[in-house]
Coordinates of C-alpha atoms in Angstrom, one line a residue:
M1 CA 90.3 67.3 99.5
A2 CA 92.2 69.9 97.5
A3 CA 90.6 73.3 97.1
A4 CA 89.5 74.3 93.6
R5 CA 91.7 76.6 91.5
P6 CA 91.0 80.2 92.7
R7 CA 88.6 82.2 90.5
V8 CA 90.0 85.7 89.9
E9 CA 87.7 87.5 87.4
R10 CA 87.4 90.9 89.0
I11 CA 90.3 92.8 90.6
L12 CA 90.0 96.1 92.5
I13 CA 92.9 98.5 93.1
P14 CA 92.3 101.5 95.3
T15 CA 94.7 104.3 94.6
D16 CA 95.8 107.7 96.1
F17 CA 98.2 108.1 93.1
S18 CA 101.3 107.7 95.4
P19 CA 104.4 105.7 94.4
F20 CA 103.1 102.9 96.6
S21 CA 99.9 102.8 94.5
V22 CA 102.0 102.7 91.4
R23 CA 103.8 99.6 92.7
A24 CA 100.5 98.0 93.6
L25 CA 99.2 98.7 90.0
R26 CA 102.2 96.9 88.5
H27 CA 101.2 93.8 90.5
A28 CA 97.6 94.2 89.7
L29 CA 98.4 94.4 86.0
A30 CA 100.5 91.2 86.2
L31 CA 97.6 89.4 88.0
T32 CA 95.0 90.8 85.5
R33 CA 97.0 89.3 82.6
K34 CA 97.6 86.0 84.4
F35 CA 93.9 85.4 85.2
K36 CA 92.5 87.3 82.3
A37 CA 90.5 89.4 84.8
R38 CA 88.7 92.7 84.6
L39 CA 90.4 95.6 86.5
K40 CA 88.7 98.4 88.4
V41 CA 90.6 101.4 89.7
L42 CA 89.1 103.3 92.6
H43 CA 90.0 106.7 94.0
V44 CA 88.4 107.9 97.3
V45 CA 88.5 111.6 98.1
P46 CA 88.6 111.4 102.0
C47 CA 86.3 113.6 104.0
V48 CA 89.1 114.6 106.3
F49 CA 92.3 115.8 104.6
P50 CA 95.5 115.4 106.6
A51 CA 97.7 118.5 106.8
G52 CA 100.5 118.6 104.3
D53 CA 98.9 116.3 101.7
S54 CA 99.9 117.7 98.3
L55 CA 96.8 116.7 96.4
Y56 CA 94.1 117.8 98.9
S57 CA 95.9 120.3 101.2
S58 CA 93.6 123.2 100.2
A59 CA 90.5 121.2 99.6
P60 CA 87.2 121.9 101.4
W61 CA 85.1 119.2 103.0
L62 CA 83.3 118.2 99.8
M63 CA 84.4 117.2 96.3
T64 CA 84.3 120.4 94.3
P65 CA 84.5 120.6 90.5
E66 CA 88.2 121.8 90.9
I67 CA 89.0 118.8 93.1
R68 CA 87.3 116.4 90.7
L69 CA 89.2 117.8 87.8
R70 CA 92.5 117.4 89.7
A71 CA 91.6 113.9 90.7
E72 CA 90.6 113.0 87.1
E73 CA 93.9 114.3 85.8
E74 CA 95.8 112.2 88.4
M75 CA 93.7 109.2 87.4
R76 CA 94.5 109.7 83.7
K77 CA 98.3 109.7 84.5
F78 CA 97.9 106.7 86.8
L79 CA 96.1 104.7 84.2
A80 CA 98.8 105.1 81.5
P81 CA 100.3 101.6 82.0
V82 CA 96.8 100.1 81.9
R83 CA 96.0 101.8 78.6
E84 CA 99.4 100.8 77.2
A85 CA 98.7 97.2 78.1
R86 CA 95.2 97.5 76.5
L87 CA 93.6 95.7 79.5
D88 CA 89.9 95.6 80.1
H89 CA 89.3 98.1 82.9
E90 CA 87.0 100.7 84.5
T91 CA 87.4 103.6 86.9
E92 CA 85.4 105.1 89.8
M93 CA 85.8 108.1 92.1
R94 CA 84.0 108.4 95.5
E95 CA 84.3 110.6 98.6
G96 CA 84.0 109.5 102.2
D97 CA 85.8 107.2 104.7
P98 CA 88.4 105.4 102.5
W99 CA 88.1 101.9 104.1
R100 CA 84.3 102.0 104.0
E101 CA 84.2 103.1 100.4
I102 CA 86.8 100.5 99.4
A103 CA 84.9 97.7 101.2
G104 CA 81.6 99.0 99.7
V105 CA 82.9 99.0 96.1
A106 CA 84.5 95.5 96.5
E107 CA 81.2 94.2 97.7
E108 CA 79.2 95.8 95.0
M109 CA 81.4 94.6 92.2
S110 CA 81.8 91.1 93.7
A111 CA 85.6 91.5 93.6
D112 CA 87.7 88.4 93.8
L113 CA 90.9 90.3 94.8
V114 CA 91.8 93.7 96.1
V115 CA 95.4 95.0 95.6
L116 CA 96.5 97.7 98.1
G117 CA 99.6 99.8 98.4
T118 CA 100.1 100.1 102.2
H119 CA 101.7 103.5 102.3
G120 CA 100.2 106.6 100.8
R121 CA 100.8 110.2 99.7
G122 CA 102.1 112.7 102.2
G123 CA 99.8 112.9 105.2
L124 CA 97.9 109.9 103.9
E125 CA 100.8 107.6 104.5
R126 CA 98.9 106.0 107.4
L127 CA 95.8 105.4 105.3
F128 CA 96.3 101.7 105.0
L129 CA 98.3 101.1 108.2
G130 CA 97.2 100.2 111.7
S131 CA 93.5 99.8 112.4
V132 CA 92.5 100.7 108.8
A133 CA 94.7 97.9 107.3
E134 CA 93.3 95.5 109.8
K135 CA 89.7 96.6 109.0
L136 CA 90.3 96.1 105.3
I137 CA 91.9 92.7 105.7
R138 CA 89.2 91.5 108.0
R139 CA 86.2 93.0 106.3
L140 CA 86.9 93.0 102.6
P141 CA 84.7 90.4 101.0
C142 CA 87.6 88.8 99.0
S143 CA 91.3 88.0 99.1
V144 CA 93.6 91.0 99.6
L145 CA 97.1 91.6 98.2
T146 CA 99.1 94.2 100.2
I147 CA 102.1 95.8 98.7
C148 CA 104.6 97.4 101.2
H149 CA 108.4 97.4 101.2
E150 CA 109.5 95.1 98.5
E151 CA 113.1 96.1 97.7
G152 CA 112.2 97.4 94.3
R153 CA 110.9 94.0 93.1
T154 CA 107.8 93.5 91.0
W155 CA 106.3 90.6 89.1
E156 CA 106.6 92.2 85.6
A157 CA 109.7 90.5 84.3
P158 CA 109.3 86.8 83.3
G159 CA 110.5 84.4 86.1
L160 CA 110.7 87.1 88.8
L161 CA 108.1 85.4 90.9
T162 CA 110.3 82.5 91.8
R163 CA 109.7 81.7 95.5
I164 CA 106.3 81.8 97.3
L165 CA 105.9 81.2 101.1
C166 CA 102.5 79.9 102.1
A167 CA 101.7 79.6 105.8
T168 CA 99.3 76.9 106.9
D169 CA 97.5 75.8 110.0
F170 CA 95.8 73.0 108.1
S171 CA 92.4 74.7 108.2
E172 CA 90.1 74.8 105.2
T173 CA 91.1 78.3 104.5
S174 CA 94.8 77.3 104.5
S175 CA 93.9 74.8 101.8
E176 CA 92.5 77.8 99.8
A177 CA 95.7 79.7 100.4
L178 CA 97.8 76.8 99.1
S179 CA 95.6 76.5 96.1
F180 CA 96.1 80.2 95.4
A181 CA 99.9 80.0 95.9
L182 CA 100.2 77.1 93.5
A183 CA 98.0 78.8 90.9
L184 CA 100.4 81.8 91.0
A185 CA 103.4 79.5 90.8
D186 CA 101.9 77.7 87.8
G187 CA 103.6 78.6 84.5
K188 CA 106.4 80.6 86.2
D189 CA 108.7 77.9 87.3
A190 CA 108.2 79.1 90.9
R191 CA 108.6 77.1 94.0
V192 CA 106.2 77.2 97.0
T193 CA 107.4 76.6 100.6
L194 CA 104.5 75.4 102.7
L195 CA 105.3 76.4 106.3
N196 CA 103.7 75.3 109.5
A197 CA 104.8 77.2 112.6
I198 CA 104.4 75.4 115.9
E199 CA 103.9 77.8 118.8
S200 CA 104.3 77.6 122.7
I201 CA 107.0 74.9 122.8
P202 CA 110.1 76.3 124.5
D203 CA 113.6 75.4 123.4
T204 CA 114.8 73.6 126.5
R205 CA 118.4 73.9 125.3
E206 CA 118.3 77.6 126.1
P207 CA 119.8 78.5 129.5
S208 CA 116.6 80.2 130.7
H209 CA 114.8 76.8 130.3
L210 CA 117.3 74.6 132.1
G211 CA 114.7 73.8 134.8
F212 CA 112.2 72.5 132.3
P213 CA 111.7 68.8 131.7
D214 CA 113.3 67.6 128.5
L215 CA 110.7 68.5 125.8
Q216 CA 112.9 67.5 122.9
P217 CA 111.0 64.2 122.3
L218 CA 107.8 66.2 122.2
R219 CA 109.3 68.7 119.7
E220 CA 110.4 65.8 117.5
D221 CA 106.9 64.2 117.7
L222 CA 105.3 67.5 116.8
D223 CA 107.7 68.1 114.0
R224 CA 107.0 64.6 112.6
M225 CA 103.3 65.0 112.8
A226 CA 103.4 68.4 111.1
R227 CA 105.5 67.1 108.3
E228 CA 103.1 64.2 107.7
R229 CA 100.2 66.7 107.5
L230 CA 102.2 69.0 105.2
A231 CA 102.9 66.0 102.9
K232 CA 99.2 65.2 102.9
A233 CA 98.3 68.8 102.0
I234 CA 100.8 68.8 99.2
G235 CA 99.5 65.4 98.0
D236 CA 95.9 66.6 98.1
A237 CA 96.9 69.5 95.8
G238 CA 97.5 67.0 92.9
E239 CA 99.9 67.6 90.2
T240 CA 100.5 71.2 91.1
G241 CA 101.6 70.1 94.6
G242 CA 104.9 69.0 93.0
R243 CA 105.9 72.7 93.2
A244 CA 105.6 72.7 97.0
E245 CA 108.2 72.0 99.6
P246 CA 107.3 71.3 103.3
R247 CA 108.9 73.2 106.2
V248 CA 108.3 73.2 109.9
A249 CA 109.3 75.9 112.3
F250 CA 108.9 76.5 116.1
G251 CA 108.1 79.9 117.4
R252 CA 105.7 82.8 117.1
A253 CA 103.9 82.4 113.8
Y254 CA 104.4 86.0 112.5
Q255 CA 108.1 85.9 113.5
E256 CA 108.7 82.6 111.8
I257 CA 106.8 83.7 108.6
L258 CA 109.0 86.8 108.4
R259 CA 112.2 84.9 109.2
V260 CA 111.6 82.2 106.6
A261 CA 110.4 84.7 104.0
A262 CA 113.6 86.7 104.5
E263 CA 115.8 83.6 104.5
E264 CA 114.3 82.3 101.3
R265 CA 114.0 85.8 99.7
A266 CA 110.3 85.1 99.0
D267 CA 108.6 87.1 96.3
L268 CA 105.2 86.6 98.0
I269 CA 103.8 85.5 101.3
V270 CA 100.4 83.8 101.3
I271 CA 98.3 83.4 104.4
G272 CA 94.7 82.3 105.0
A273 CA 92.2 84.5 106.8
Q274 CA 89.9 83.3 109.6
G275 CA 91.7 80.1 110.1
H276 CA 92.5 78.6 113.5
G277 CA 95.7 78.4 115.4
P278 CA 98.7 80.4 114.3
V279 CA 97.1 82.0 111.2
E280 CA 94.1 83.2 113.1
H281 CA 96.4 84.9 115.7
L282 CA 98.3 86.3 112.8
L283 CA 95.3 88.3 111.7
S284 CA 94.5 89.8 115.1
G285 CA 95.9 92.9 116.7
S286 CA 99.5 93.9 116.0
N287 CA 100.5 90.5 114.4
A288 CA 99.0 91.2 111.0
Q289 CA 100.5 94.7 111.1
Q290 CA 103.9 93.1 111.8
V291 CA 103.8 90.9 108.7
V292 CA 102.3 93.6 106.4
R293 CA 104.7 96.3 107.6
K294 CA 107.9 94.3 107.9
A295 CA 107.7 91.8 105.0
T296 CA 110.0 92.8 102.1
C297 CA 107.5 91.3 99.6
P298 CA 103.8 91.4 99.0
V299 CA 101.4 89.6 101.3
L300 CA 98.3 87.8 100.0
T301 CA 95.6 87.2 102.5
V302 CA 93.1 84.6 101.2
R303 CA 89.5 84.7 102.3
P304 CA 87.5 81.6 103.2
P305 CA 85.3 79.9 100.6
R306 CA 82.0 81.2 102.0
I307 CA 83.0 84.7 100.9
S308 CA 85.4 84.3 98.0
E309 CA 83.4 81.7 96.2
R310 CA 79.9 83.3 96.5
P311 CA 77.7 83.6 93.4
K312 CA 78.9 86.4 91.1
D313 CA 75.4 87.9 90.8
A314 CA 75.0 88.1 94.6
R315 CA 74.4 91.6 95.9
S316 CA 74.2 92.9 99.4
P317 CA 71.5 95.5 100.2
G318 CA 74.0 97.1 102.5
L319 CA 77.6 96.8 103.7
V320 CA 77.1 93.4 105.3
L321 CA 80.3 91.6 104.5
T322 CA 80.4 88.6 107.0
P323 CA 77.0 87.5 108.3
V324 CA 77.2 86.5 112.0
P325 CA 74.2 84.7 113.6
P326 CA 72.8 86.3 116.8
P327 CA 73.9 84.8 120.1
G328 CA 72.1 81.7 121.0
K329 CA 71.0 80.9 117.4
N330 CA 72.5 78.4 115.0

């Protein structure tokens, strides 16, 4: 069964006022217009200020009136495109551990999407990289769009979002990811490549594998079965599935996603979080960092239904984002 059209009513964009945050804002504005959503802009004053950071290099440990005034002025400048577009929005400033504050605000406002610039200002350029990026992707209670190196491209001009790469492992969350990809393609004459990467099958034509039995028949069978499942997934998507094209690749999932995205000059990569098989591995350890850091286009990580489709009036008494039952209990 096809996943329902994604509901994007509340979008959160954290900012450190860097050029990468400005790029992220442009994408957030495009999505706010498309989904007629409400936008919230968040700035977190970190408790620890890296040396050399131009905004907080002389700041003490707490947010003083001077620091707040400087941050408010930066926020006013940052919001100029939002005011010009006359979009419904609100702002908030906090202090603390950035990833915790971002996750907390996303939970409190029941955000449907968080848009992140993955590099920052000066000494904060590692703010959304490494373990912090992984924490945010894993723990944010909604889908996450990360904006990294994108070769100067944005989605502002009509028709610029022309090619979307959606990775699938045929899990329920992958169905959500395809639904999101097709929703973004709708009305923009964009095409979606639905990619399934098959891992752990060596290419026996390589000299290093000459001693292996001939696995080519197995590869052909796996390719055929994958294409049948891709065709079914596209068919289940209904009329919007006509925008999707199936593609099968053999190799490490993140490497094939990056390769196909570069080959097709994708404007967006869409993956499902907490799936099984290649996509689950993609979101663990260094693999997620590889895609986020090396992709030359934004990466959208779609959360599973139990989080992204919860009731809008739901509130958590604390920062409990993904309930896990105790060992031994159902």
